PDB file of C-alpha atoms in Angstrom:
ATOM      1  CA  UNK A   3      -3.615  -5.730  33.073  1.00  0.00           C
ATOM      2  CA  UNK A   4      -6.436  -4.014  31.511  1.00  0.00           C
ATOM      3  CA  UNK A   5      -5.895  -2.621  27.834  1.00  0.00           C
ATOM      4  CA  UNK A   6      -7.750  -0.222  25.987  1.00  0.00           C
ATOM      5  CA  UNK A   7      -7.399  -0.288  22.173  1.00  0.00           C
ATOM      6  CA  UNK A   8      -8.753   2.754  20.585  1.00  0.00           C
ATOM      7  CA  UNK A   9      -9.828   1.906  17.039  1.00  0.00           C
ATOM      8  CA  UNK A  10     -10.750  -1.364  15.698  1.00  0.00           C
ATOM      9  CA  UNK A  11      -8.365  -1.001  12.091  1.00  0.00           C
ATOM     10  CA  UNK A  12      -5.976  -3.550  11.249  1.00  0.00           C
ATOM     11  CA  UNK A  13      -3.414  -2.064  13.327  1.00  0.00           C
ATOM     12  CA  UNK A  14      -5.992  -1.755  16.793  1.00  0.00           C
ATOM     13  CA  UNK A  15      -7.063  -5.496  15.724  1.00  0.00           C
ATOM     14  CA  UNK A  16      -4.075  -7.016  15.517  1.00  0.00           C
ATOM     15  CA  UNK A  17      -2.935  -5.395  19.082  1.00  0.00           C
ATOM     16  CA  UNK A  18      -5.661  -6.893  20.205  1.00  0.00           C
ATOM     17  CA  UNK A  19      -5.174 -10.289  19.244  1.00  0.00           C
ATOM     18  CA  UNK A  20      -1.728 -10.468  20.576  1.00  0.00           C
ATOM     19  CA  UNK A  21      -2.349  -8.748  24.066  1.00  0.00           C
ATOM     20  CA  UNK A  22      -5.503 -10.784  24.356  1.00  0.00           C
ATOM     21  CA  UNK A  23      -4.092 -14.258  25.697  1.00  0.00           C
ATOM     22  CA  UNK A  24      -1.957 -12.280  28.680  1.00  0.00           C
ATOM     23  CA  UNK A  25      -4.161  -8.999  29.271  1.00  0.00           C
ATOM     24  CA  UNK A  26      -8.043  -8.001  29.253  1.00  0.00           C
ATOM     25  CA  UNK A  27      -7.711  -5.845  26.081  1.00  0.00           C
ATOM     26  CA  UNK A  28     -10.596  -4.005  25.149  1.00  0.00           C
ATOM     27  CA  UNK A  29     -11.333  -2.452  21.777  1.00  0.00           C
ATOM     28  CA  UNK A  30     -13.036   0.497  21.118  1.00  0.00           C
ATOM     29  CA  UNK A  31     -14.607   1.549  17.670  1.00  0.00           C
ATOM     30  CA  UNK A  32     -17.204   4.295  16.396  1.00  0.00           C
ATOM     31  CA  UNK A  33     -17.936   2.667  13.664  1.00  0.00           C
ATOM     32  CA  UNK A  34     -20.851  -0.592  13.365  1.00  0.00           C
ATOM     33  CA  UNK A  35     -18.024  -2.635  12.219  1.00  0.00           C
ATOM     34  CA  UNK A  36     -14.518  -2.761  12.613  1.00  0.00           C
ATOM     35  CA  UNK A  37     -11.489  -2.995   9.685  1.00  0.00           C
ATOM     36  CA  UNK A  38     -10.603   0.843   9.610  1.00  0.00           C
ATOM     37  CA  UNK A  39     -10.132   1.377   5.757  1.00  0.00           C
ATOM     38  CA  UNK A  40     -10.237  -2.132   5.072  1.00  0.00           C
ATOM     39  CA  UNK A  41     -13.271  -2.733   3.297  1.00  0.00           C
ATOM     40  CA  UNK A  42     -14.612  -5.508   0.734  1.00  0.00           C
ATOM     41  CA  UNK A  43     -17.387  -3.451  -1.336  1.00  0.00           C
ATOM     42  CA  UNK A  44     -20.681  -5.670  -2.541  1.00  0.00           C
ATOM     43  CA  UNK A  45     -19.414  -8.091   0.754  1.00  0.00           C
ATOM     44  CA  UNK A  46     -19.164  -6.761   4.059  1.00  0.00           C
ATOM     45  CA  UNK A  47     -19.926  -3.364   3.157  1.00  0.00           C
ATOM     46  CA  UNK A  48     -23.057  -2.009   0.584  1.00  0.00           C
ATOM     47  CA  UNK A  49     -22.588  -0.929  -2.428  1.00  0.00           C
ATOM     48  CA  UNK A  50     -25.285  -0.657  -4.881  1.00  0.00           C
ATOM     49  CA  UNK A  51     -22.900   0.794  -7.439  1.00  0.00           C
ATOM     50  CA  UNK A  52     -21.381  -2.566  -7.872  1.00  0.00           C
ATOM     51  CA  UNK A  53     -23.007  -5.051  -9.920  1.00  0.00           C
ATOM     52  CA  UNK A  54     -24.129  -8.376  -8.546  1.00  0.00           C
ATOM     53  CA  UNK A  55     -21.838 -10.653  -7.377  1.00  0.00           C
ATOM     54  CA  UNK A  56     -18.916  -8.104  -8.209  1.00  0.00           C
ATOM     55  CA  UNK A  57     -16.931  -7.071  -4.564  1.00  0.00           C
ATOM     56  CA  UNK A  58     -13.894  -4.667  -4.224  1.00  0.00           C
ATOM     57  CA  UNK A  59     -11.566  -4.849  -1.905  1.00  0.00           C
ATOM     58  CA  UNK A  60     -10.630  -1.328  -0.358  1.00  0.00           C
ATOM     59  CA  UNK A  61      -7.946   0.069   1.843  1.00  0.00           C
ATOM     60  CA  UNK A  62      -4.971  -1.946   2.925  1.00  0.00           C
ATOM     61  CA  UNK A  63      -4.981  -5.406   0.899  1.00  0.00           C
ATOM     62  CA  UNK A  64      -2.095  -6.394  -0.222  1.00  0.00           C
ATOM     63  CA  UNK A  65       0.776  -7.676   1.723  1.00  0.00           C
ATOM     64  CA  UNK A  66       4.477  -8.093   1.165  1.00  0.00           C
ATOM     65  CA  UNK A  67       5.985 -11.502   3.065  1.00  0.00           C
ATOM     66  CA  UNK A  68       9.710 -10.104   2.873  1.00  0.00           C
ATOM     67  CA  UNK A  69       8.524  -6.590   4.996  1.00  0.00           C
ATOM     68  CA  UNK A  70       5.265  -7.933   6.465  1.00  0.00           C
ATOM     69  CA  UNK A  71       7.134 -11.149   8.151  1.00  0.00           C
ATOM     70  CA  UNK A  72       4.670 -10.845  11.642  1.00  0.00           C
ATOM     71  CA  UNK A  73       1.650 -10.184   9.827  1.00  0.00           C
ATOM     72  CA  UNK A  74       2.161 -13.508   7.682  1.00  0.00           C
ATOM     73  CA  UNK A  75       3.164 -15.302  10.667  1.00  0.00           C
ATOM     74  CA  UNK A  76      -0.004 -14.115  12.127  1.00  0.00           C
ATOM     75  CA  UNK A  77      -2.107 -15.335   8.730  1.00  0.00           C
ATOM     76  CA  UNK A  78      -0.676 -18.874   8.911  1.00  0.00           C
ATOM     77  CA  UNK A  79      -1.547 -18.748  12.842  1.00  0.00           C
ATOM     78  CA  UNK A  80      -5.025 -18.020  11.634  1.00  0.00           C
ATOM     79  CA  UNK A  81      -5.217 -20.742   9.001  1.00  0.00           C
ATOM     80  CA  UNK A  82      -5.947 -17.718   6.533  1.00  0.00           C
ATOM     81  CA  UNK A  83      -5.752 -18.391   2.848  1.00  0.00           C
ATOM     82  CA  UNK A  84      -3.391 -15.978   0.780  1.00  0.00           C
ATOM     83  CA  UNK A  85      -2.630 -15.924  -2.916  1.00  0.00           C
ATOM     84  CA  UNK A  86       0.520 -13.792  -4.788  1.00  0.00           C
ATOM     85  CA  UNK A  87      -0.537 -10.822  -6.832  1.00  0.00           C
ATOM     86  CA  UNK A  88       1.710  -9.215  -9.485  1.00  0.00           C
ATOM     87  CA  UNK A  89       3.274  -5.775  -8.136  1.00  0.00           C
ATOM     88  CA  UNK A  90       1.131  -3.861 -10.729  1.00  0.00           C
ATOM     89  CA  UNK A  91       0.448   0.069 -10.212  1.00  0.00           C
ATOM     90  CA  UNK A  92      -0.728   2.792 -13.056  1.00  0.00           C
ATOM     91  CA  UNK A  93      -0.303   6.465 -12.721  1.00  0.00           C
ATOM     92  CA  UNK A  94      -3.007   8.436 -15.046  1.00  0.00           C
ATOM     93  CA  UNK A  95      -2.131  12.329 -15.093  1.00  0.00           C
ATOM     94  CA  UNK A  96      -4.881  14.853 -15.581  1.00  0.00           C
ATOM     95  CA  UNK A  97      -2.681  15.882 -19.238  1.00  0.00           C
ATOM     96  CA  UNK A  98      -4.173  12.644 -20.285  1.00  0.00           C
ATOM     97  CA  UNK A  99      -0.486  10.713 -19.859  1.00  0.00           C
ATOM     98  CA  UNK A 100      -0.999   7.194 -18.367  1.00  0.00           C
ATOM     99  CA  UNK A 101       2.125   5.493 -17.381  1.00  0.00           C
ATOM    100  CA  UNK A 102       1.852   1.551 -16.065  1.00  0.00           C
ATOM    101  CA  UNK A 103       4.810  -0.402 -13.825  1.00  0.00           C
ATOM    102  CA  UNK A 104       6.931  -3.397 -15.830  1.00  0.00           C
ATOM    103  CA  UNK A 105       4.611  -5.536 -13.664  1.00  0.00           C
ATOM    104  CA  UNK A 106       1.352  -3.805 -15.289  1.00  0.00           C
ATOM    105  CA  UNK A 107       3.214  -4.181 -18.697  1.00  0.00           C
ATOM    106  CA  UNK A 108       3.916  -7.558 -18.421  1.00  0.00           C
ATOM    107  CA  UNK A 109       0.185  -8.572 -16.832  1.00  0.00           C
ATOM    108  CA  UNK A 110      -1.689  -6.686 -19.879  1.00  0.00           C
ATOM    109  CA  UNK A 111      -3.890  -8.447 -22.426  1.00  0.00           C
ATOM    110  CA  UNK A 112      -3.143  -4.924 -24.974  1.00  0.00           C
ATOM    111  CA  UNK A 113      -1.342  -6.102 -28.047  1.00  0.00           C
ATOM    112  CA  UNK A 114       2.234  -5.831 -28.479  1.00  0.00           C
ATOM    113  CA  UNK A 115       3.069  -2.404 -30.086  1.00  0.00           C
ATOM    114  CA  UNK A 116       0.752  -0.788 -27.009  1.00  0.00           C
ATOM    115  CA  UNK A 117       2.723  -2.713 -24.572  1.00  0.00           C
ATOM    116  CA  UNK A 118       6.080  -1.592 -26.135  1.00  0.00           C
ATOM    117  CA  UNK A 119       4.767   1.536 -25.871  1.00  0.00           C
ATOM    118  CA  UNK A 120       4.264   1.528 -22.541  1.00  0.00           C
ATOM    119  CA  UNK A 121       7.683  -0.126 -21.798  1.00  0.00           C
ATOM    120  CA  UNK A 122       9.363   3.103 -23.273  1.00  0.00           C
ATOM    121  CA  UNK A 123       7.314   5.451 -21.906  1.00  0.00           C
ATOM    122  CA  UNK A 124       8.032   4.081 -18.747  1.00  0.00           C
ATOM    123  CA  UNK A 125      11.875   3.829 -19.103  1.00  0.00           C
ATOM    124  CA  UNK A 126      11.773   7.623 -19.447  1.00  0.00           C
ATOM    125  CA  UNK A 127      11.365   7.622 -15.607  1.00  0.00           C
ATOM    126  CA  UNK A 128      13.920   4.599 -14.919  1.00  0.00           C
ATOM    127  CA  UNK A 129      16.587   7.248 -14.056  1.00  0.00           C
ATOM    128  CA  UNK A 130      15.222   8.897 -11.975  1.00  0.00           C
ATOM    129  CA  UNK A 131      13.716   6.151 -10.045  1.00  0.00           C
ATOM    130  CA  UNK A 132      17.612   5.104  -9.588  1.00  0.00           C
ATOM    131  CA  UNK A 133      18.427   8.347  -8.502  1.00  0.00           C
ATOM    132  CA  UNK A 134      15.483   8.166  -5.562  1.00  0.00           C
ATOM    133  CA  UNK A 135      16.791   4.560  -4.825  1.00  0.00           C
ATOM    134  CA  UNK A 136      20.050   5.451  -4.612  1.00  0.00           C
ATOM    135  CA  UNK A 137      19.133   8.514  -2.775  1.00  0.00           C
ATOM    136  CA  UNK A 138      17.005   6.977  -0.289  1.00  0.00           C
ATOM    137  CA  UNK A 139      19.319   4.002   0.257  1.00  0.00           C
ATOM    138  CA  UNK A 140      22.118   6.169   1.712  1.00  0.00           C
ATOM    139  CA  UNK A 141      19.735   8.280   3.878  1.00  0.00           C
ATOM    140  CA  UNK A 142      20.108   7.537   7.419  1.00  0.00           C
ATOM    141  CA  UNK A 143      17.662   8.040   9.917  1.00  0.00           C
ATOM    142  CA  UNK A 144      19.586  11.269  11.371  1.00  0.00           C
ATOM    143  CA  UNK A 145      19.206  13.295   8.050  1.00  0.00           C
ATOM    144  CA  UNK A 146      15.534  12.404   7.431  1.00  0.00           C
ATOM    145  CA  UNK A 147      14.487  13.171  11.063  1.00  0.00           C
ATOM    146  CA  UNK A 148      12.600  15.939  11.246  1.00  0.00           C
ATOM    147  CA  UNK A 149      12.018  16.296   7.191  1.00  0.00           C
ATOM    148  CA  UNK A 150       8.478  15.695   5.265  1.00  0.00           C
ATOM    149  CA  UNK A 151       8.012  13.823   2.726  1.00  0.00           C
ATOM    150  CA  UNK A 152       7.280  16.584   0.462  1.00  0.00           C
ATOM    151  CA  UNK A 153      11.247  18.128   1.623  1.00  0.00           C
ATOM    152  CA  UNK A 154      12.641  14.903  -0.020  1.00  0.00           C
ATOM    153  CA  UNK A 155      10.430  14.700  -2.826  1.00  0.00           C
ATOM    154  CA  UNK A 156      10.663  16.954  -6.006  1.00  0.00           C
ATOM    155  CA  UNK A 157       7.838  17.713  -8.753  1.00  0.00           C
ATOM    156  CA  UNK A 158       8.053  15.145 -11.384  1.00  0.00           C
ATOM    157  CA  UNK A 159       6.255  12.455 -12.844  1.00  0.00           C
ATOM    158  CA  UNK A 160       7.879   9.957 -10.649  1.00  0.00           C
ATOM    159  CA  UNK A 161       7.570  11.955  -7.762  1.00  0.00           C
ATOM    160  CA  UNK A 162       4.040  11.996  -8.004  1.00  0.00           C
ATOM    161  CA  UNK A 163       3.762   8.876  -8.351  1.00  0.00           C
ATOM    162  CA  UNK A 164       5.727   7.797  -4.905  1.00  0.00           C
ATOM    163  CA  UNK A 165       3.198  10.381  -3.368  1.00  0.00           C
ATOM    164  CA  UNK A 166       0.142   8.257  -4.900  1.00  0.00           C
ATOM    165  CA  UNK A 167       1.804   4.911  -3.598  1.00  0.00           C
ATOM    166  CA  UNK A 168       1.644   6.355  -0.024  1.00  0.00           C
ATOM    167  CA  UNK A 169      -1.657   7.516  -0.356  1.00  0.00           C
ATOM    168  CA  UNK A 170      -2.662   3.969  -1.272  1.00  0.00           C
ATOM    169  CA  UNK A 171      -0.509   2.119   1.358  1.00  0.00           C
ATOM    170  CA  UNK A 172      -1.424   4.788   4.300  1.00  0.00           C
ATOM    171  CA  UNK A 173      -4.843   5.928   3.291  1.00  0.00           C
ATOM    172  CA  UNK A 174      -4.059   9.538   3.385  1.00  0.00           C
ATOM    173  CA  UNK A 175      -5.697  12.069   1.230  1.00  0.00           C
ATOM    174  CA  UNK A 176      -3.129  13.028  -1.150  1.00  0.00           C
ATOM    175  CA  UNK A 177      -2.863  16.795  -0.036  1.00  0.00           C
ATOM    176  CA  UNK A 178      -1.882  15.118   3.062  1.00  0.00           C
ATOM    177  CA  UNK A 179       0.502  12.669   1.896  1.00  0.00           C
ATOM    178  CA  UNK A 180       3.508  15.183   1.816  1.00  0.00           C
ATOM    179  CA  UNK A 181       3.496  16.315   5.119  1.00  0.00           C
ATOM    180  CA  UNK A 182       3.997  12.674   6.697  1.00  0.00           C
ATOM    181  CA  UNK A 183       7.494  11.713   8.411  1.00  0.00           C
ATOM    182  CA  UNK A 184      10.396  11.239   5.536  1.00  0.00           C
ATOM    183  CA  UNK A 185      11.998   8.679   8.381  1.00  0.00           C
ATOM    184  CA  UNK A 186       8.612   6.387   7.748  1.00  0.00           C
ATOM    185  CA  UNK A 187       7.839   7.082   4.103  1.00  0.00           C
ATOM    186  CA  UNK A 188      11.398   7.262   2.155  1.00  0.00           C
ATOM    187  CA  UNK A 189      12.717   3.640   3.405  1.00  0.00           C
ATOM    188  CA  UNK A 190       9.338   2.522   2.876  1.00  0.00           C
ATOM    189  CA  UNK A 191       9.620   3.817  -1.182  1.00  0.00           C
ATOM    190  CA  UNK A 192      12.858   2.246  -0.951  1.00  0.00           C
ATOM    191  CA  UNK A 193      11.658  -1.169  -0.309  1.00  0.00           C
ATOM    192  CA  UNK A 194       8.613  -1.318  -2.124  1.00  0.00           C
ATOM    193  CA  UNK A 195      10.237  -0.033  -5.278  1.00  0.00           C
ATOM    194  CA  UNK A 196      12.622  -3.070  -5.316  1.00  0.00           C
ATOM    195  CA  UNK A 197      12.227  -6.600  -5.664  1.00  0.00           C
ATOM    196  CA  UNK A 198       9.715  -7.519  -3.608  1.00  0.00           C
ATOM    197  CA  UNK A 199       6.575  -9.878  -3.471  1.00  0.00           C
ATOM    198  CA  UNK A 200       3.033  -9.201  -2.631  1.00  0.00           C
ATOM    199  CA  UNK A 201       0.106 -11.464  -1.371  1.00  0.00           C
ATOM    200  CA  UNK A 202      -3.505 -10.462  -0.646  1.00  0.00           C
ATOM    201  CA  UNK A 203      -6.334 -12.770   0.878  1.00  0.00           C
ATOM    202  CA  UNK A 204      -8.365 -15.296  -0.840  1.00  0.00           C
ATOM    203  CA  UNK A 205     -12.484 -13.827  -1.144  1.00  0.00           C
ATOM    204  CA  UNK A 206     -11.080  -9.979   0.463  1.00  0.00           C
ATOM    205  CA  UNK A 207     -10.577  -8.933   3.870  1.00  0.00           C
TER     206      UNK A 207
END
């Protein structure tokens, strides 16, 4: 069978690779080189910004091996090298108020009193990041058909915050990011605000 793949992203790459051996799969892409959002800066991609010898990865680069089990089935099939990377995020306000994840905490060089600091002003948001867990665990698929991710979500600091990690793992402008399907976004907040581990590749993607 002949196969079109529009878009040459992760998602249109990875189709690709596992139609390829049982189908003529061609992929189609605009753009002079393919990745989608993925994007090393100062390595695959320009950026005279950047100082020498300093690249950035962009777009989708970090993996979890519990919710990601294909895609590091795939990376081991491809002899690719990963590493772990602490499950570290930040939110900075525009009031000024930073706020940083027990991960951050725990990964920060600041001295002690700053990192207690942070530790309390991020337990200020603990309950109500049980309340969305607990929440989100007992929503079925039938009552978030249908719903935005902006009906589930409220106006807080955590809120915001759950918007901004769906911005980052979806690449979707944040006045966007509230209109996309509750049934994809709030059991994906549920997972990735648990226990979970992360990899990324060794040099970028």
């Amino acid at each position: 069978m002949e196969i079109a793949i529009i878009g040459g992203g992760a998602a249109g790459m990875i189709t690709a690779y596992l139609l390829d051996g049982a189908h003529r799969v061609t992929v189609y892409e605009r753009q002079p080189i393919l990745g989608g959002n993925i994007r090393t800066l100062g390595r695959n991609v320009a950026c005279p910004q950047l100082p020498a010898g300093v690249h950035l990865d962009a777009g989708v680069i970090e993996f979890s091996p519990e919710h990601f089990v294909k895609l590091h089935r795939l990376f081991a099939e491809l002899a690719i090298e990963l590493r772990p990377v602490p499950a570290a995020t930040g939110l900075c306000l525009a009031d000024g108020r930073v706020f940083a994840s027990q991960g951050k905490i725990a990964g920060s060089r600041a001295g002690a009193l700053t990192r207690l600091r942070e530790a309390l002003r991020l337990a200020r948001l603990l309950p109500a990041l049980h309340r969305f867990r607990r929440r989100a665990g007992r929503a079925g698929a039938d009552e978030l058909a249908g719903r935005r991710l902006d009906d589930v979500l409220g106006d807080g600091v955590l809120d915001e915050w759950l918007r901004l990690l769906m911005v980052y793992a979806y690449s979707i402008p944040r006045d966007q990011v509230g209109a996309m399907p509750a049934a994809l976004t709030i059991p994906t907040l549920h997972a990735f605000t648990g226990d979970v581990s992360w990899t990324s590749v060794v040099g970028g993607i």
